[in-house]
Short mmCIF file of C-alpha atoms and ligand atoms in Angstrom, two decimals:
data_model
loop_
_atom_site.label_atom_id
_atom_site.label_comp_id
_atom_site.label_asym_id
_atom_site.label_seq_id
_atom_site.Cartn_x
_atom_site.Cartn_y
_atom_site.Cartn_z
CA MET Z 775 -11.25 40.44 -41.88
CA ALA Z 776 -12.49 43.87 -43.18
CA GLU Z 777 -15.81 43.99 -41.44
CA ALA Z 778 -16.71 47.02 -39.64
CA ALA Z 779 -16.56 46.05 -35.95
CA GLU Z 780 -17.02 48.33 -32.85
CA PRO Z 781 -14.18 48.44 -30.42
CA PRO Z 782 -14.93 46.04 -27.50
CA SER Z 783 -16.04 47.79 -24.26
CA GLY Z 784 -14.47 45.36 -21.97
CA GLY Z 785 -10.61 45.33 -20.92
CA VAL Z 786 -10.55 49.14 -20.15
CA GLU Z 787 -13.39 51.51 -19.02
CA ALA Z 788 -14.54 53.97 -21.57
CA ALA Z 789 -12.76 57.02 -22.65
CA GLY Z 790 -11.80 59.12 -19.37
CA GLY Z 791 -11.32 56.10 -17.50
CA ARG Z 792 -8.10 54.59 -16.12
CA ILE Z 793 -5.98 52.04 -17.32
CA ALA Z 794 -3.07 50.02 -15.39
CA GLY Z 795 -4.01 52.65 -12.59
CA ARG Z 796 -3.24 55.72 -14.65
CA PRO Z 797 -5.85 58.01 -16.55
CA ALA Z 798 -6.29 56.49 -20.05
CA SER Z 799 -6.05 59.84 -21.53
CA SER Z 800 -2.52 60.19 -20.43
CA LEU Z 801 -1.03 57.27 -22.48
CA LYS Z 802 1.49 57.71 -24.70
CA ILE Z 803 1.72 54.88 -27.36
CA VAL Z 804 3.34 54.07 -30.56
CA LEU Z 805 1.68 51.43 -32.81
CA LEU Z 806 4.41 49.70 -34.83
CA GLY Z 807 3.98 47.16 -37.92
CA PRO Z 808 4.42 46.78 -41.63
CA PRO Z 809 2.19 48.71 -43.99
CA GLY Z 810 -0.88 47.21 -44.43
CA ALA Z 811 -1.10 45.74 -40.73
CA GLY Z 812 -4.18 47.64 -40.01
CA LYS Z 813 -2.54 50.10 -37.75
CA GLY Z 814 -5.04 52.89 -39.02
CA THR Z 815 -8.06 51.03 -38.25
CA GLN Z 816 -6.79 50.03 -34.79
CA ALA Z 817 -5.44 53.46 -34.03
CA GLU Z 818 -8.95 55.03 -34.68
CA PHE Z 819 -10.42 52.44 -32.17
CA LEU Z 820 -8.01 52.78 -29.57
CA ALA Z 821 -7.69 56.53 -29.69
CA ARG Z 822 -11.67 56.60 -29.33
CA THR Z 823 -11.57 54.15 -26.46
CA LEU Z 824 -8.95 55.58 -24.71
CA GLY Z 825 -9.64 59.26 -25.22
CA ILE Z 826 -6.53 60.47 -26.88
CA PRO Z 827 -5.68 61.69 -30.50
CA ALA Z 828 -4.46 59.37 -33.07
CA ILE Z 829 -1.63 61.00 -35.03
CA SER Z 830 -0.78 59.36 -38.26
CA THR Z 831 1.99 60.90 -39.91
CA GLY Z 832 1.39 59.65 -43.29
CA GLU Z 833 -2.10 61.24 -42.97
CA LEU Z 834 -0.57 64.39 -42.30
CA LEU Z 835 2.04 64.22 -45.22
CA ARG Z 836 -1.30 63.19 -47.48
CA GLU Z 837 -2.78 66.42 -46.19
CA GLY Z 838 -0.04 68.73 -46.65
CA ALA Z 839 0.48 67.25 -50.62
CA LYS Z 840 -3.43 67.79 -51.04
CA ALA Z 841 -3.11 71.34 -49.76
CA GLY Z 842 0.03 71.94 -52.05
CA SER Z 843 1.90 73.30 -49.21
CA GLU Z 844 5.70 73.61 -49.79
CA LEU Z 845 6.20 70.39 -47.64
CA GLY Z 846 3.23 68.61 -49.50
CA ARG Z 847 5.21 69.29 -52.80
CA ARG Z 848 8.62 68.13 -51.15
CA VAL Z 849 7.31 64.73 -50.23
CA ALA Z 850 4.86 63.80 -52.64
CA ALA Z 851 6.93 62.14 -55.08
CA ILE Z 852 8.77 60.33 -52.26
CA MET Z 853 5.55 59.05 -50.92
CA THR Z 854 4.31 57.77 -54.42
CA SER Z 855 7.60 55.78 -54.75
CA GLY Z 856 7.19 54.02 -51.42
CA GLY Z 857 10.38 55.56 -49.80
CA LEU Z 858 10.83 57.29 -46.79
CA VAL Z 859 10.53 61.20 -46.06
CA ASP Z 860 13.72 62.19 -44.65
CA ASP Z 861 14.31 62.01 -40.83
CA ALA Z 862 14.88 65.97 -40.19
CA THR Z 863 11.66 66.72 -42.09
CA MET Z 864 9.47 63.96 -40.01
CA ALA Z 865 11.06 65.51 -36.79
CA GLU Z 866 9.73 68.98 -37.69
CA VAL Z 867 6.03 67.55 -38.79
CA VAL Z 868 6.04 65.35 -35.30
CA ARG Z 869 7.38 68.33 -33.16
CA GLU Z 870 4.63 70.37 -34.35
CA ARG Z 871 1.80 68.00 -34.03
CA LEU Z 872 2.93 66.80 -30.49
CA ALA Z 873 3.40 70.62 -29.39
CA GLN Z 874 -0.82 70.49 -29.74
CA CYS Z 875 -1.38 67.47 -27.39
CA GLY Z 876 -1.77 68.20 -23.70
CA GLY Z 877 -1.75 64.63 -22.33
CA GLY Z 878 -1.53 60.95 -24.17
CA PHE Z 879 -1.23 60.29 -27.93
CA LEU Z 880 -1.45 57.30 -30.23
CA LEU Z 881 1.42 57.27 -32.86
CA ASP Z 882 0.45 55.38 -36.09
CA GLY Z 883 3.77 55.54 -38.66
CA TYR Z 884 6.27 57.44 -36.43
CA PRO Z 885 8.72 56.47 -35.76
CA ARG Z 886 9.93 54.43 -38.91
CA THR Z 887 13.72 54.54 -38.18
CA VAL Z 888 15.82 54.55 -35.39
CA PRO Z 889 17.02 58.17 -35.65
CA GLN Z 890 13.37 58.88 -35.52
CA ALA Z 891 12.85 57.07 -32.41
CA GLU Z 892 15.75 58.93 -30.54
CA THR Z 893 14.02 62.04 -31.91
CA LEU Z 894 10.81 60.89 -30.26
CA ASP Z 895 12.52 60.12 -27.04
CA TRP Z 896 14.31 63.56 -26.99
CA ILE Z 897 11.18 65.53 -27.64
CA LEU Z 898 9.24 63.55 -24.69
CA ALA Z 899 12.22 64.14 -22.55
CA GLY Z 900 11.61 67.88 -23.14
CA LYS Z 901 8.23 67.47 -21.68
CA ASP Z 902 9.45 65.35 -18.90
CA ALA Z 903 7.61 62.32 -20.24
CA GLY Z 904 8.21 58.87 -21.73
CA LEU Z 905 6.59 56.18 -23.89
CA ASP Z 906 4.33 53.94 -22.13
CA GLY Z 907 4.15 51.13 -24.70
CA VAL Z 908 4.79 50.18 -28.28
CA LEU Z 909 2.39 47.90 -30.02
CA LEU Z 910 3.88 45.71 -32.56
CA VAL Z 911 1.27 44.39 -35.07
CA GLU Z 912 2.31 41.51 -36.79
CA VAL Z 913 0.99 39.87 -40.28
CA PRO Z 914 2.37 37.68 -42.72
CA GLU Z 915 3.85 39.28 -45.78
CA GLU Z 916 1.21 37.99 -48.42
CA GLU Z 917 -1.65 38.88 -46.25
CA LEU Z 918 -0.04 42.27 -46.19
CA VAL Z 919 0.43 42.58 -49.95
CA ARG Z 920 -3.35 41.19 -50.36
CA ARG Z 921 -4.73 43.53 -47.79
CA THR Z 922 -2.93 46.65 -48.85
CA LEU Z 923 -4.00 46.05 -52.67
CA ALA Z 924 -7.46 45.78 -51.66
CA ARG Z 925 -7.26 49.09 -49.80
CA GLY Z 926 -6.64 50.86 -53.24
CA ARG Z 927 -4.93 53.83 -52.17
CA GLU Z 928 -2.85 55.98 -54.81
CA ASP Z 929 0.28 54.51 -53.39
CA ASP Z 930 -0.87 51.17 -53.20
CA ARG Z 931 0.53 49.52 -56.52
CA GLU Z 932 1.89 46.01 -56.18
CA ASP Z 933 5.47 47.21 -57.02
CA VAL Z 934 5.14 50.05 -54.64
CA VAL Z 935 3.74 47.99 -51.79
CA ARG Z 936 6.86 45.43 -52.12
CA ALA Z 937 9.03 48.32 -52.03
CA ARG Z 938 7.38 49.89 -48.76
CA LEU Z 939 7.78 46.30 -47.34
CA ARG Z 940 11.38 46.35 -48.10
CA VAL Z 941 11.78 49.49 -46.70
CA TYR Z 942 9.99 48.60 -43.36
CA ARG Z 943 12.23 45.39 -43.06
CA GLU Z 944 15.53 47.51 -43.51
CA LYS Z 945 14.64 50.62 -41.58
CA THR Z 946 11.93 50.08 -39.21
CA GLU Z 947 12.22 46.65 -38.09
CA PRO Z 948 15.55 47.52 -36.01
CA LEU Z 949 12.99 49.51 -33.70
CA ILE Z 950 11.69 45.97 -32.44
CA GLY Z 951 15.17 45.69 -30.81
CA TYR Z 952 15.27 49.35 -29.83
CA TYR Z 953 11.96 49.22 -27.88
CA GLY Z 954 12.27 45.46 -26.83
CA ALA Z 955 15.56 46.68 -24.95
CA ARG Z 956 13.68 49.33 -23.02
CA ARG Z 957 11.03 46.76 -22.19
CA LEU Z 958 8.43 48.72 -24.11
CA LEU Z 959 7.50 46.14 -26.67
CA HIS Z 960 4.19 44.23 -26.79
CA ARG Z 961 3.58 41.74 -29.73
CA ILE Z 962 0.11 41.65 -31.15
CA ASP Z 963 -1.09 39.00 -33.65
CA GLY Z 964 -2.53 41.15 -36.41
CA ASP Z 965 -3.71 38.23 -38.49
CA ARG Z 966 -7.23 38.16 -36.81
CA SER Z 967 -10.32 39.95 -36.89
CA VAL Z 968 -10.61 43.76 -36.23
CA ALA Z 969 -12.31 43.27 -33.18
CA GLU Z 970 -9.68 40.54 -31.91
CA VAL Z 971 -6.73 42.57 -32.69
CA THR Z 972 -8.16 45.36 -30.35
CA SER Z 973 -8.93 43.54 -27.60
CA GLN Z 974 -5.30 41.93 -27.71
CA MET Z 975 -4.22 45.47 -27.50
CA LEU Z 976 -6.49 46.46 -24.85
CA ASP Z 977 -5.17 43.47 -22.81
CA ALA Z 978 -1.51 44.47 -23.74
CA LEU Z 979 -2.18 48.13 -22.30
CA GLY Z 980 -3.79 46.74 -19.31
CA THR Z 981 -0.28 45.23 -18.22
CA LEU Z 982 1.67 48.36 -18.74
CA GLY Z 983 3.94 49.14 -15.81
CA LEU Z 984 3.37 45.72 -14.15
CA ARG Z 985 6.62 44.51 -15.93
CA SER Z 986 9.08 47.12 -14.59
P1 AMP A 641 1.43 55.49 -44.08
O1 AMP A 641 0.23 56.42 -44.35
O2 AMP A 641 1.86 55.53 -42.66
O3 AMP A 641 1.54 54.32 -44.80
O4 AMP A 641 2.68 56.68 -44.63
C1 AMP A 641 2.57 56.97 -46.08
C2 AMP A 641 3.66 57.37 -46.70
O5 AMP A 641 4.23 58.61 -45.92
C3 AMP A 641 5.02 56.47 -46.40
O6 AMP A 641 5.04 55.44 -47.35
C4 AMP A 641 6.12 57.36 -46.40
O7 AMP A 641 6.53 57.84 -47.54
C5 AMP A 641 5.69 58.22 -45.78
N1 AMP A 641 5.76 58.54 -44.31
C6 AMP A 641 4.67 58.41 -43.37
N2 AMP A 641 5.39 58.40 -42.02
C7 AMP A 641 6.76 58.69 -42.18
C8 AMP A 641 7.80 58.44 -41.31
N3 AMP A 641 7.79 58.29 -39.98
N4 AMP A 641 9.13 58.55 -41.67
C9 AMP A 641 9.28 58.54 -43.16
N5 AMP A 641 8.27 58.75 -43.96
C10 AMP A 641 7.04 58.67 -43.61
#
């Protein structure tokens, strides 16, 4: 499961190509799924294939914490405990980062609550745009715990991992209904090899716009 795989070349043309009749570089995509589902790995592969930036809010916060910024100091304890940083702070972080994006993007780790999803809609409406798709990566819970503990990050102790999963179920899972109702949701079986998951994602993206 943890093998280093190259993204498959089929399904979509390489960066700079088109997908579902549109330039791949304009796609605005959210990766949704529990912690440990492999979103970070997939985000990198997909972003490279499509030619769009992968934006991980967890990574942005970790960078802030490492740099010792005011924001970093404020969020460090929350991150170590497995809780969520407040929606207002996250809105600032995401708004600032998206302002640097000309076209498409792949968001990994945002939104994590319904108010965050509403904020994202609002930010995009201001740019006269909307999301193209939401990829939901599904993995059984015990596999998530196993994978996350194997990853060995500082906030990857078992009690913290379980806390993050609880927060996911309570705060983030409602987004499945939110995006499902907007017909943006694509379910991906994340309990497969890295390459198989990537190719399911590319297949899902190939159908964008076909259902509306
Ligand atoms: P991740 O790298 O996505 O697992 O994020 C690591 C930690 O950063 C999470 O456990 C949260 O404490 C915090 N975090 C990242 N993204 C968000 C978000 N969208 N809302 C609230 N907290 C977040």
